[in-house]
Short mmCIF file of C-alpha atoms in Angstrom, two decimals:
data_model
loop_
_atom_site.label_atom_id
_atom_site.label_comp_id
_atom_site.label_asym_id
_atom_site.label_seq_id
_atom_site.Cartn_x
_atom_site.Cartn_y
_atom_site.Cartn_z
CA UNK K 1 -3.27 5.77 45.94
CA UNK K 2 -6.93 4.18 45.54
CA UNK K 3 -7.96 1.25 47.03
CA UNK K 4 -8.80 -0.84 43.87
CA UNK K 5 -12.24 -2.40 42.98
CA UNK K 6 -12.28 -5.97 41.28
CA UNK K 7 -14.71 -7.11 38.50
CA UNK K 8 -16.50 -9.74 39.44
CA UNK K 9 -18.02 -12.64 37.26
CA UNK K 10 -20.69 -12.87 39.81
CA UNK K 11 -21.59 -9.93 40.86
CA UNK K 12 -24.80 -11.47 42.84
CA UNK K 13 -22.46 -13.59 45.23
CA UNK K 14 -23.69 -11.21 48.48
CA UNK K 15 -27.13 -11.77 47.64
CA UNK K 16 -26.82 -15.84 47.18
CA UNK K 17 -24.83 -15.98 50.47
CA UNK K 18 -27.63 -13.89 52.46
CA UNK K 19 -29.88 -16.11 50.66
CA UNK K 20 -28.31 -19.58 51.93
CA UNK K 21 -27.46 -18.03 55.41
CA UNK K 22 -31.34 -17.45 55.98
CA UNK K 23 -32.30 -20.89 54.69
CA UNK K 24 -29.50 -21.99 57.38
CA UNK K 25 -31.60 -20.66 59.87
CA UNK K 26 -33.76 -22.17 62.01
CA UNK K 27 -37.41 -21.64 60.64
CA UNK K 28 -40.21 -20.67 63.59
CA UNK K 29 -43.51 -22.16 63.38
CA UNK K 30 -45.95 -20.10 62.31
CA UNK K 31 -48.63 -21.12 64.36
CA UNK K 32 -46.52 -20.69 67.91
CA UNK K 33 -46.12 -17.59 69.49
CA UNK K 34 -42.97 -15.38 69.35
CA UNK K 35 -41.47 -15.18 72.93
CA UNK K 36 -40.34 -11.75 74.29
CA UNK K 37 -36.85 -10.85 74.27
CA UNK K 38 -36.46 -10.95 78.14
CA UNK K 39 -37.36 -14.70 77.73
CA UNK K 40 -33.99 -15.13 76.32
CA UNK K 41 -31.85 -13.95 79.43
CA UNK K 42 -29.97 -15.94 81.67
CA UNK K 43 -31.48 -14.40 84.96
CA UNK K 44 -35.17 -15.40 83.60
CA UNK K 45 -33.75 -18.90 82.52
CA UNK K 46 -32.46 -19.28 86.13
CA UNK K 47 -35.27 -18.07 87.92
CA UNK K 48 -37.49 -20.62 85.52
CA UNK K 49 -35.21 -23.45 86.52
CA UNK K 50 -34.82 -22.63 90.08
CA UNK K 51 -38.93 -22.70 90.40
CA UNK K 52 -39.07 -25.81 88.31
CA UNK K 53 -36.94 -27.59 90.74
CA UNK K 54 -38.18 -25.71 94.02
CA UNK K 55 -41.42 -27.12 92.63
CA UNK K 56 -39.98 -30.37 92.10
CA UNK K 57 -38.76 -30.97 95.47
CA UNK K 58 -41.77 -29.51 97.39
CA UNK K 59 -43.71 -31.93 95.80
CA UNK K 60 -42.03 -34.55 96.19
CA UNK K 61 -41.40 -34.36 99.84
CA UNK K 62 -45.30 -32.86 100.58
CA UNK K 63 -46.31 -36.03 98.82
CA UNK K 64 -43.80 -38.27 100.65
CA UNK K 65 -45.32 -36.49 104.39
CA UNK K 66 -48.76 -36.43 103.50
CA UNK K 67 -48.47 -40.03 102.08
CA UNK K 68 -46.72 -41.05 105.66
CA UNK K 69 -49.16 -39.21 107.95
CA UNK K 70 -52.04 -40.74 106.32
CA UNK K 71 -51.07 -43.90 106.74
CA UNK K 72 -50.16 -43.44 110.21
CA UNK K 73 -53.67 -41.89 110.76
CA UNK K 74 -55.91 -44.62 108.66
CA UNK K 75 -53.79 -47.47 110.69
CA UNK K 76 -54.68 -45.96 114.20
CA UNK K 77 -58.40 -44.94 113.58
CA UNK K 78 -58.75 -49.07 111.98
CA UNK K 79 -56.78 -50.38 115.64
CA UNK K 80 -59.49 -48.34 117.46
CA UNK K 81 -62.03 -49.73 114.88
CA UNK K 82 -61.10 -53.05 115.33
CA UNK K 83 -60.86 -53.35 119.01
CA UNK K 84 -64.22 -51.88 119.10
CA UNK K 85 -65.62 -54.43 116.85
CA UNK K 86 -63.68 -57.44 118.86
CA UNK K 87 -65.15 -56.11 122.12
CA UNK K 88 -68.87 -55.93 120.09
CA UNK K 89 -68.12 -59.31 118.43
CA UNK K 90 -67.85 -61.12 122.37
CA UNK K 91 -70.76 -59.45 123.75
CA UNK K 92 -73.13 -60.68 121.19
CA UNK K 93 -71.58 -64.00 121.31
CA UNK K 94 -72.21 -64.14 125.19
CA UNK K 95 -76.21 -62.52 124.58
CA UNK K 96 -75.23 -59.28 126.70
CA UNK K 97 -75.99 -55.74 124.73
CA UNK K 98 -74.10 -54.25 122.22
CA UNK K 99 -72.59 -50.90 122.78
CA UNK K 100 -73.93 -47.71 121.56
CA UNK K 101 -71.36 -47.85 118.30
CA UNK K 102 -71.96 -51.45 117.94
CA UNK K 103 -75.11 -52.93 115.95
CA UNK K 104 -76.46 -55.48 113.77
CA UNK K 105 -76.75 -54.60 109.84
CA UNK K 106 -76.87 -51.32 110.30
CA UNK K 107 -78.71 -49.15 107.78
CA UNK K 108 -75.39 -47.20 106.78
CA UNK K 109 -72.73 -49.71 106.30
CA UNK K 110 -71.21 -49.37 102.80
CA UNK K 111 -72.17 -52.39 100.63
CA UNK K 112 -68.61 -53.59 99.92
CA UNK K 113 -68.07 -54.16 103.73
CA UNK K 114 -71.21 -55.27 104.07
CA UNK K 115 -70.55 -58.05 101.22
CA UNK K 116 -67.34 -58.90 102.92
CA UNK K 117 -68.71 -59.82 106.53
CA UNK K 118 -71.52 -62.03 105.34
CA UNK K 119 -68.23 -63.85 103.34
CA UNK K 120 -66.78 -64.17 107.14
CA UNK K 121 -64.04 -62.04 107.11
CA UNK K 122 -63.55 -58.93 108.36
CA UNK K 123 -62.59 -55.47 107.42
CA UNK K 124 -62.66 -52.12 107.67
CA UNK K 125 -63.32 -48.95 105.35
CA UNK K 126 -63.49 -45.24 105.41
CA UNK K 127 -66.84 -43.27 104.08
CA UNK K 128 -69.18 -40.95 104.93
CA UNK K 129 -72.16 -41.37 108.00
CA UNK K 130 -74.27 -38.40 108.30
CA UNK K 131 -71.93 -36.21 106.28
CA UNK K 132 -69.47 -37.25 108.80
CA UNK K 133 -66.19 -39.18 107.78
CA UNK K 134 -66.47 -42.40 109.48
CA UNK K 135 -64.21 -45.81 110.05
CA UNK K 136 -66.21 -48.60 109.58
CA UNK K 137 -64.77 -52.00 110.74
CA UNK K 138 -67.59 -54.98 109.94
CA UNK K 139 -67.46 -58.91 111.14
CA UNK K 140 -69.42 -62.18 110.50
CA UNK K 141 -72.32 -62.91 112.95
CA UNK K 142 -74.50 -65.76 112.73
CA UNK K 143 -75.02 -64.87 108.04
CA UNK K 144 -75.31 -61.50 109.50
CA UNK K 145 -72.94 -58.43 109.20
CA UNK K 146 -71.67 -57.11 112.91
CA UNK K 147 -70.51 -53.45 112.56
CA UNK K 148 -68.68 -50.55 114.50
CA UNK K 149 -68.47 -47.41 113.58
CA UNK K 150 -65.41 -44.57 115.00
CA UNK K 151 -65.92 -40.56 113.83
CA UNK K 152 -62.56 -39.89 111.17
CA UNK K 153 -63.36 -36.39 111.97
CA UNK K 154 -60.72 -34.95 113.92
CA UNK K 155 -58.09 -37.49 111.57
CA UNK K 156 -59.66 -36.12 108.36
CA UNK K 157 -59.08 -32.62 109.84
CA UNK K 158 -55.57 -33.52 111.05
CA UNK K 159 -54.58 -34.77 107.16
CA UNK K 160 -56.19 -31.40 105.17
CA UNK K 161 -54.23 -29.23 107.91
CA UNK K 162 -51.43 -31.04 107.26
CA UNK K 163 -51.58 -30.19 103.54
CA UNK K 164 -52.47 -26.69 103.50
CA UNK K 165 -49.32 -26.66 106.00
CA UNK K 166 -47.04 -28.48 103.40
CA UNK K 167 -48.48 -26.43 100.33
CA UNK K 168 -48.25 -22.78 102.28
CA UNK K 169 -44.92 -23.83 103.73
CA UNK K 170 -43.71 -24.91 99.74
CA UNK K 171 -45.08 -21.23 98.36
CA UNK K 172 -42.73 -19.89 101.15
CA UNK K 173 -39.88 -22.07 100.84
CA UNK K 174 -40.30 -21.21 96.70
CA UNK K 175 -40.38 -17.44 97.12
CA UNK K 176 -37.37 -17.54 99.56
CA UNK K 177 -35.42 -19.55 97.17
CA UNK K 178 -36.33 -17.59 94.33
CA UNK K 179 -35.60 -14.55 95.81
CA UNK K 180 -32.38 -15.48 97.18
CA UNK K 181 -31.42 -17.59 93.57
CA UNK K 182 -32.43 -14.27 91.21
CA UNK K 183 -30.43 -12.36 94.08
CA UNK K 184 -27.23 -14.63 93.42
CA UNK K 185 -27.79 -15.06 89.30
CA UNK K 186 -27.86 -11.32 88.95
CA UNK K 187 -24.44 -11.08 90.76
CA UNK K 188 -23.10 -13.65 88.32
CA UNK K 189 -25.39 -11.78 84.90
CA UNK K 190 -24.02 -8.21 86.07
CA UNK K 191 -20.53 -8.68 85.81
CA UNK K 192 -21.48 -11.34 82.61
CA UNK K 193 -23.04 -7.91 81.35
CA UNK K 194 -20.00 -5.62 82.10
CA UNK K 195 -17.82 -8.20 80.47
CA UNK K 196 -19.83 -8.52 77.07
CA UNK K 197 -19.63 -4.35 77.63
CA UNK K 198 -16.28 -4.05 77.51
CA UNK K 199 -15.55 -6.86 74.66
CA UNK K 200 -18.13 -4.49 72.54
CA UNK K 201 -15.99 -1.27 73.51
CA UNK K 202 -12.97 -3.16 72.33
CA UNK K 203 -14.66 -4.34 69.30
CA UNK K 204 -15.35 -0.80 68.10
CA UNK K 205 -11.89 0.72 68.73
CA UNK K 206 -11.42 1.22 72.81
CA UNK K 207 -8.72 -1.14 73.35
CA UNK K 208 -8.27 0.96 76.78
CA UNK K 209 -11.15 -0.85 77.73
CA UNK K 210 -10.94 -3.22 80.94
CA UNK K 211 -13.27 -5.35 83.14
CA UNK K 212 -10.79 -5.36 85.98
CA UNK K 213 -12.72 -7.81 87.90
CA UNK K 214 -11.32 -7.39 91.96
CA UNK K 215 -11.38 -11.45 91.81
CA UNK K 216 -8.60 -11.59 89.09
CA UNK K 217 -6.15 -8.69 91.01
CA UNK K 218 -6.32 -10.09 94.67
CA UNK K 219 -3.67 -13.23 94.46
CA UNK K 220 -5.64 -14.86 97.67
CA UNK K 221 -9.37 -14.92 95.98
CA UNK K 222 -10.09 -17.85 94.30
CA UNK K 223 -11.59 -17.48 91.06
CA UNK K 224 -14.79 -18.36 89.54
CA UNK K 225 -15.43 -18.55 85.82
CA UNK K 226 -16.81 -15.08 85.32
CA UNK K 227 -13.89 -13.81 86.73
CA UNK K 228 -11.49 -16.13 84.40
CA UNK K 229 -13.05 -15.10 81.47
CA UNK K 230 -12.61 -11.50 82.61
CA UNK K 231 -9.06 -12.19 82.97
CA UNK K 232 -8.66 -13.91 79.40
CA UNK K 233 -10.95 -10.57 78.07
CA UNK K 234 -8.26 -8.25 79.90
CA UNK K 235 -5.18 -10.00 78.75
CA UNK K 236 -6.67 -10.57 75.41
CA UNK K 237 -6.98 -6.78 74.96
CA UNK K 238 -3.97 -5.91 76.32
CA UNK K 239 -2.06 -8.23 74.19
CA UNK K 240 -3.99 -6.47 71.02
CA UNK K 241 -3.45 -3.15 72.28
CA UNK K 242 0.35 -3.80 72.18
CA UNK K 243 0.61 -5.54 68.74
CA UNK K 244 -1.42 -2.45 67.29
CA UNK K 245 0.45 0.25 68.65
CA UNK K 246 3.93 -1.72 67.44
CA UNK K 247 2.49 -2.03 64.11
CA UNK K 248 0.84 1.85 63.95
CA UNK K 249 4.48 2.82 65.32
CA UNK K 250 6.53 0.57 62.55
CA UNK K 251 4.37 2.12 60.03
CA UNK K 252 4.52 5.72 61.15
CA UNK K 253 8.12 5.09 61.47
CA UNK K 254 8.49 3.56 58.07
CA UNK K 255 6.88 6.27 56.58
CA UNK K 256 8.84 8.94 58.11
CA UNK K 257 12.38 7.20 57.31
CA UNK K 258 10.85 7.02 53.44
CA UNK K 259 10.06 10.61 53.51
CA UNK K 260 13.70 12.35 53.48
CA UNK K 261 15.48 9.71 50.78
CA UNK K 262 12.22 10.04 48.44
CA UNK K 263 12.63 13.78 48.60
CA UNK K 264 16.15 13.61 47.61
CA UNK K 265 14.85 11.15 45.10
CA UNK K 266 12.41 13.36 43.76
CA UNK K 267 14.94 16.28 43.15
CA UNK K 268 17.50 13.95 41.24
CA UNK K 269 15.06 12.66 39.06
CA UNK K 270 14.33 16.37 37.99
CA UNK K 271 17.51 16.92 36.99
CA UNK K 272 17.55 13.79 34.57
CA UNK K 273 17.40 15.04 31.02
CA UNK K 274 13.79 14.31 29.10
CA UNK K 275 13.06 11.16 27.90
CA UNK K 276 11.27 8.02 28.59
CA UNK K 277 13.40 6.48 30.92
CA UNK K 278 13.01 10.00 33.24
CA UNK K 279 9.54 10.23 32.93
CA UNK K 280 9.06 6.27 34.49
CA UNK K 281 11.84 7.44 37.27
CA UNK K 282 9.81 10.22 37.88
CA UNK K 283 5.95 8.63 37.48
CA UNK K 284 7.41 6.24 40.12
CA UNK K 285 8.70 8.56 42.34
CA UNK K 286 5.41 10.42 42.35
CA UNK K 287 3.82 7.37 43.50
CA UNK K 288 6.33 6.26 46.16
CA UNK K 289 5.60 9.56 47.48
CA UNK K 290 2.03 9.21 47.26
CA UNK K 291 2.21 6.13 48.98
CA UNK K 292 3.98 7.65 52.17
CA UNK K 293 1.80 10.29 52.37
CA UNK K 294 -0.85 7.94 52.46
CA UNK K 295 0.63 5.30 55.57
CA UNK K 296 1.30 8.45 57.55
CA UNK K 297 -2.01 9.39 57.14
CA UNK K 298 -3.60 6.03 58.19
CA UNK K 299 -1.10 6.23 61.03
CA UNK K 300 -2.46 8.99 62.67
CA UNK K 301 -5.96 8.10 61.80
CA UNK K 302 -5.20 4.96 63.78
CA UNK K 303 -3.27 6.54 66.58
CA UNK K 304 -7.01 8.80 67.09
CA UNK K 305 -4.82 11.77 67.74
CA UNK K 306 -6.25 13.76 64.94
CA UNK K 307 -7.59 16.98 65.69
CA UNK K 308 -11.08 17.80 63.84
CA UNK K 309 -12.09 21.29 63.41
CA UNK K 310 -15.81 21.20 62.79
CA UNK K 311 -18.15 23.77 61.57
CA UNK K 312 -21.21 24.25 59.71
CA UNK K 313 -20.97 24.06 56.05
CA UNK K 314 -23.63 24.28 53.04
CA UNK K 315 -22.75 20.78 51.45
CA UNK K 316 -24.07 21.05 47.88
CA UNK K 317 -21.20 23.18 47.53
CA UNK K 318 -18.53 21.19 49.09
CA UNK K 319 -19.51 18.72 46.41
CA UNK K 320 -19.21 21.02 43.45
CA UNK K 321 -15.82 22.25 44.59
CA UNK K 322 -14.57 18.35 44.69
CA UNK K 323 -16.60 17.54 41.39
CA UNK K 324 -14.46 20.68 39.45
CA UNK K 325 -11.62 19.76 40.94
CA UNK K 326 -12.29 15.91 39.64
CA UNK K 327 -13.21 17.66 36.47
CA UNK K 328 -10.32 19.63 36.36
CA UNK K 329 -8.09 16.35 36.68
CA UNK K 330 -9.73 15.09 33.39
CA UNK K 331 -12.41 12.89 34.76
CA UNK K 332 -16.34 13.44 33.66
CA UNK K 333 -18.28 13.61 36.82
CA UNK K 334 -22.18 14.12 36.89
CA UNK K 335 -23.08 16.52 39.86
CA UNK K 336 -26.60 15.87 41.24
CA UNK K 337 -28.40 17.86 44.22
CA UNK K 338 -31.72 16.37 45.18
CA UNK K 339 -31.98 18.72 48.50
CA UNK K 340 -29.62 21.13 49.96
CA UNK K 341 -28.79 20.26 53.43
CA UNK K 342 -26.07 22.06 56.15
CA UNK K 343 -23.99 20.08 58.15
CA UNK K 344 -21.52 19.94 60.72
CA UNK K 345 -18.19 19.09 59.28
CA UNK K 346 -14.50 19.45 58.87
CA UNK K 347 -14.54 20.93 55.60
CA UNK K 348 -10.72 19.19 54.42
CA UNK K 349 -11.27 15.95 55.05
CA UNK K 350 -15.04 15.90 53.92
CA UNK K 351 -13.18 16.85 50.81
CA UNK K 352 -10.61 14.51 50.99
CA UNK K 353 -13.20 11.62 51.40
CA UNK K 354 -15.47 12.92 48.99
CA UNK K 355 -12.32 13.02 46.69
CA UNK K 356 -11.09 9.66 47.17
CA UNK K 357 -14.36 8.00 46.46
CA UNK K 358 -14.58 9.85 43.00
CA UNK K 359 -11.55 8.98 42.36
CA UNK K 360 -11.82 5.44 42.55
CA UNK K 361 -14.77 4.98 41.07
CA UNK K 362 -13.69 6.25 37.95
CA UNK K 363 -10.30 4.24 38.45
CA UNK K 364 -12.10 1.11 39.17
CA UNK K 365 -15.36 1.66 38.09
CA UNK K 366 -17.42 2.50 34.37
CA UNK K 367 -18.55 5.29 33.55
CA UNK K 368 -20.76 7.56 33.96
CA UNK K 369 -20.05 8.76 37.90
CA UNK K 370 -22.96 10.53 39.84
CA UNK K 371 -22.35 12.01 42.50
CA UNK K 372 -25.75 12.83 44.26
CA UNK K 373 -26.66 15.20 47.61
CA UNK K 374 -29.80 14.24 48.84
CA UNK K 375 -30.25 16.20 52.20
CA UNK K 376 -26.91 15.14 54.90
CA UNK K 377 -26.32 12.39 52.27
CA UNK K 378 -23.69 11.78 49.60
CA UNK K 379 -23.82 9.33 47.40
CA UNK K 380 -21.31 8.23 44.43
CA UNK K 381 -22.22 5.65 41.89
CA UNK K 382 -20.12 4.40 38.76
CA UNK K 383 -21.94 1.79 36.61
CA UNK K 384 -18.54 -0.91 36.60
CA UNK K 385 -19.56 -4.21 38.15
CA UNK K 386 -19.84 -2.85 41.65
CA UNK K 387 -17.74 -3.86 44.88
CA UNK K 388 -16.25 -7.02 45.56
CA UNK K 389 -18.09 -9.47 48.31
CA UNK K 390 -15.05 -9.00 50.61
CA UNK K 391 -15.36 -5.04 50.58
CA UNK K 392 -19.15 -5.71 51.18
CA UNK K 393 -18.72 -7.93 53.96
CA UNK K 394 -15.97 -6.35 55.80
CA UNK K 395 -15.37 -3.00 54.49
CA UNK K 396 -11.81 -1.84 52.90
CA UNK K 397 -8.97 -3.78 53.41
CA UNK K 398 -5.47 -1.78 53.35
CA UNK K 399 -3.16 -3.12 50.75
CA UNK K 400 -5.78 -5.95 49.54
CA UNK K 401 -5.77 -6.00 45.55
CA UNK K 402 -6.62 -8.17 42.96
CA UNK K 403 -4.37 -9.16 40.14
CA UNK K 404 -4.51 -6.55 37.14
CA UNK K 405 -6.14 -3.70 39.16
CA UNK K 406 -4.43 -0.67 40.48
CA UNK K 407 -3.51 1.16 43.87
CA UNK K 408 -2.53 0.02 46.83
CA UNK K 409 -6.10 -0.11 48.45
CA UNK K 410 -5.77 2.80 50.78
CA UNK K 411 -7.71 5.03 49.37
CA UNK K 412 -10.82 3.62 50.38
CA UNK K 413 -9.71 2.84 53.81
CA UNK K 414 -8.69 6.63 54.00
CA UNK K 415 -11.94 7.40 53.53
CA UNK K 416 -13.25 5.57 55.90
CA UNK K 417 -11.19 6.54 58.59
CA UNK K 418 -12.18 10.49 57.91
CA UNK K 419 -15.36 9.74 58.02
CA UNK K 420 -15.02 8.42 61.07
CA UNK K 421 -13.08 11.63 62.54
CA UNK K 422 -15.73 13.57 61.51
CA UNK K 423 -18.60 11.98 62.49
CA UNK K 424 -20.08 10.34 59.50
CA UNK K 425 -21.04 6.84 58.40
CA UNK K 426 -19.89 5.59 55.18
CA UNK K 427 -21.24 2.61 53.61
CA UNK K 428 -21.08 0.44 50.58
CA UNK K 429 -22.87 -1.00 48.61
CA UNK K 430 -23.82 -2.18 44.37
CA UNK K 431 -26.57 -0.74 43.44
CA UNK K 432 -29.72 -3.26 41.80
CA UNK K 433 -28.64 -2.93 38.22
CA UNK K 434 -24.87 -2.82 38.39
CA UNK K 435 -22.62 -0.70 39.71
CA UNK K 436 -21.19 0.14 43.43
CA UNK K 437 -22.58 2.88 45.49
CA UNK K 438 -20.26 4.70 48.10
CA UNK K 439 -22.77 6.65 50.69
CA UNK K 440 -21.60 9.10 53.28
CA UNK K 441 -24.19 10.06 56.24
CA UNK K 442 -23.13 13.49 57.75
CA UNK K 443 -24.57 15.06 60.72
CA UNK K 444 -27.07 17.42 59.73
CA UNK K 445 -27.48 20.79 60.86
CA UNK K 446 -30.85 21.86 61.32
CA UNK K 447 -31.64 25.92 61.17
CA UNK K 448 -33.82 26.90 63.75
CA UNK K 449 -35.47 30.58 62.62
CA UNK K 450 -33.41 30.52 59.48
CA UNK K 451 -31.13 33.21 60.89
CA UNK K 452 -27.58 30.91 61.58
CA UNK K 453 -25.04 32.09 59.23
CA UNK K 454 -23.61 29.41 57.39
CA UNK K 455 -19.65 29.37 57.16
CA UNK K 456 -18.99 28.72 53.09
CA UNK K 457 -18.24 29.53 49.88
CA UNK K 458 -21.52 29.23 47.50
CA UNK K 459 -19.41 28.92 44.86
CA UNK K 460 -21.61 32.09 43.27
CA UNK K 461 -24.99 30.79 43.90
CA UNK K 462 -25.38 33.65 46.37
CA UNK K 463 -27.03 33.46 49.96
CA UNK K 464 -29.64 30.37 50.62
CA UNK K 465 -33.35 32.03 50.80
CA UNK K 466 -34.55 33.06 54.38
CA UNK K 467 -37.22 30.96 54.90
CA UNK K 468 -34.92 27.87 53.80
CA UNK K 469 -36.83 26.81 50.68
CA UNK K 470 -34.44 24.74 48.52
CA UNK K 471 -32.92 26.65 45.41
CA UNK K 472 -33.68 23.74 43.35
CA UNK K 473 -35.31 20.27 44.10
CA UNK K 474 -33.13 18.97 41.43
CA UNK K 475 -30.04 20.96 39.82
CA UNK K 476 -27.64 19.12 38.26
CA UNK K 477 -24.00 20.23 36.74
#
């Protein structure tokens, strides 16, 4: 049973979809920098928005404090100013001296003050005497300008002490909050974290995996939404779990019930005397068989309770064995080894993979089939019209077919579910200019001395050289 390959009219589909998902995505300006990836986190995004706002706020109220104390300050050194210059203001009107801070047009009062006494008002303004700040409060006296001047000194001091207070208290106030805010966020990201952890351990096959956040166990906690979304992860899993071991259970079960009818099947049909009509019982029996064989085996390839008995193995000659046998079946198959490579492997079902992708590539595919070992790597290409976008996309799908082709699609998803047991990647792919390419990474086994002995069959080529130069950099059968 092979898991069937469809022809496609369109056999560039994968490529236009890539194409439109990148014009889908947002394009960056090239002129602007890219940002690192830490950028992108939720504690730096925090912290950024926690300054911003600490910022925010110390501003606001420095400004609001700084703006009040000022005002307070100005308006008491201009009352002092201003009594000054009434008590100046009577004792030239009644001829006696003026005071010391009390004189006629002096020679440093600002000109807009100045302007404004010999207008006959009065006023006062702020500048600098002597490099001294100094209030000056002016008055009309006889077209002349009567003045007073009060040292802003110890006021000016007052107001910059004031603000270095408000800006170093701010910085503090900032850093605590920071500190205390990154403190409380990373609480929150860790168990975010643990949670994205365990949804990737269930996406690749742990549905043991649990966050069993304390919050969602203890009835009298109140939860947050961290720990509700751990829940929903939890019970999410738990609810897969169960529907996947029913269904690997139905289908082992299935399979097993099949098993002792289609053997009594299988014997009657072989007593039915030759003909047509015996050789369909029989070709359909065969398959019905094959077929069982094949849900037990993805049955216990879900269930993960295979045992895999690894060793290390030559694999040019793993291939040739498959390749004969594929040979011997009646199928052409073109044998290619670019570099000889040894890797650790479970010799049967590196065989039975191997086997199932030759197999349907010549069911599904054109010929000719190459089947190529380049180093760990083995590759089999037919030159048909290559994979379909839905194998592509989401790998084998059991029991998906198309209308016309053959199997029951479980070959493929065999296949990938040894390679899995034993370590190795398999991918798929169509190759440029036509045709679908099945490649199998295996762990490689490297020789350190060239003195390991190498547990296989060279199928006659006799034993590899001892300083582990290649027999051939290409040899093909």
């Amino acid at each position: 049973m092979r898991s069937r390959r469809t022809r496609l009219h369109r056999p560039h589909d994968g490529t236009r979809t890539a194409r439109a998902a990148r014009a889908r995505r947002p394009r960056r300006h090239p002129l602007l920098p890219r940002l690192p990836a830490w950028t992108a986190t939720l504690t730096w995004k925090a912290a950024l928005f926690i300054t911003v706002m600490c910022c925010a706020l110390a501003a606001l109220l420095g400004a609001l404090v700084h703006v009040s104390v000022t005002r307070q300050t100005v308006d008491q050194a201009r009352e002092k100013a201003l009594a000054r210059l009434e008590d100046v203001t009577e004792a030239y009107e009644a001829g006696e001296p003026l005071a010391r801070f009390g004189e006629i047009d002096p020679p440093g009062l600002p000109a807009e003050l100045r302007n404004l006494a010999l207008r006959g008002k009065r006023g006062t303004v702020v500048s600098d005497f002597q490099d001294r700040p100094t209030m000056w409060a002016a008055g009309p006296a006889d077209g002349r300008a009567i003045a007073v001047r009060v040292d802003y000194t110890l006021s000016a001091d007052t107001i910059s002490n004031l603000d270095r207070a408000i800006l170093g208290s701010s910085v503090l106030a900032i850093g605590a909050t920071l500190l205390v805010g990154a403190f409380a966020v990373s609480r929150v990201t860790r168990r975010l974290h643990l949670t994205a952890q365990v949804a990737r351990r269930i996406s690749a096959g742990d549905l043991d995996a649990r966050v069993n956040d304390p919050r969602t166990k203890d009835p009298s906690r109140r939860e947050d939404e961290v720990a509700t979304v751990s829940g929903a992860l939890d019970t999410m899993a738990s609810t897969l779990q169960e529907k996947l071991l029913n269904e690997q259970r139905f289908t082992a079960d299935v399979a097993h019930e099949l098993r002792t009818p289609l053997t009594g099947l299988s014997a009657a049909a072989e007593l039915l005397p030759p003909g047509r009509p015996s050789e369909l019982v029989q070709d359909r029996v065969r398959t019905m068989r094959a077929l069982t064989e094949d849900l037990l085996e993805i049955s216990r390839l879900d269930a993960g309770g295979e045992t895999v008995d690894l060793d290390i193995h030559e694999l040019a000659p793993l291939a040739e064995r498959v390749v004969r046998a594929v040979r011997a079946a009646g199928s052409e198959t073109e044998l290619r080894i670019v570099r000889p490579a040894s890797v650790e492997t479970d010799k049967r079902r590196l065989e039975r993979v191997l086997g199932n992708l030759i197999t349907n590539a010549h069911t599904h595919g054109d010929r000719p089939v190459v089947v190529s070992v380049d180093g760990p790597v083995v590759s089999v290409r037919d030159h048909g019209t290559g994979y379909p976008s839905y194998l592509l996309e989401h790998g084998p799908q059991r029991f998906r077919t198309e209308s016309g082709s053959k199997g029951h699609g479980l070959g493929l998803t065999i296949a990938v579910g040894q390679a899995a047991a034993i370590g190795a990647k398999l991918e798929f792919s169509n190759a440029p200019d036509g045709g679908a390419v099945a490649r199998l990474r295996l762990p490689e086994y490297v020789h350190l001395g060239g003195h390991e002995d190498v547990d296989e069959d060279r199928g006659g080529n006799g034993p590899a050289p001892a300083d582990g130069t290649p027999e051939s950099t290409d040899k093909r059968t």
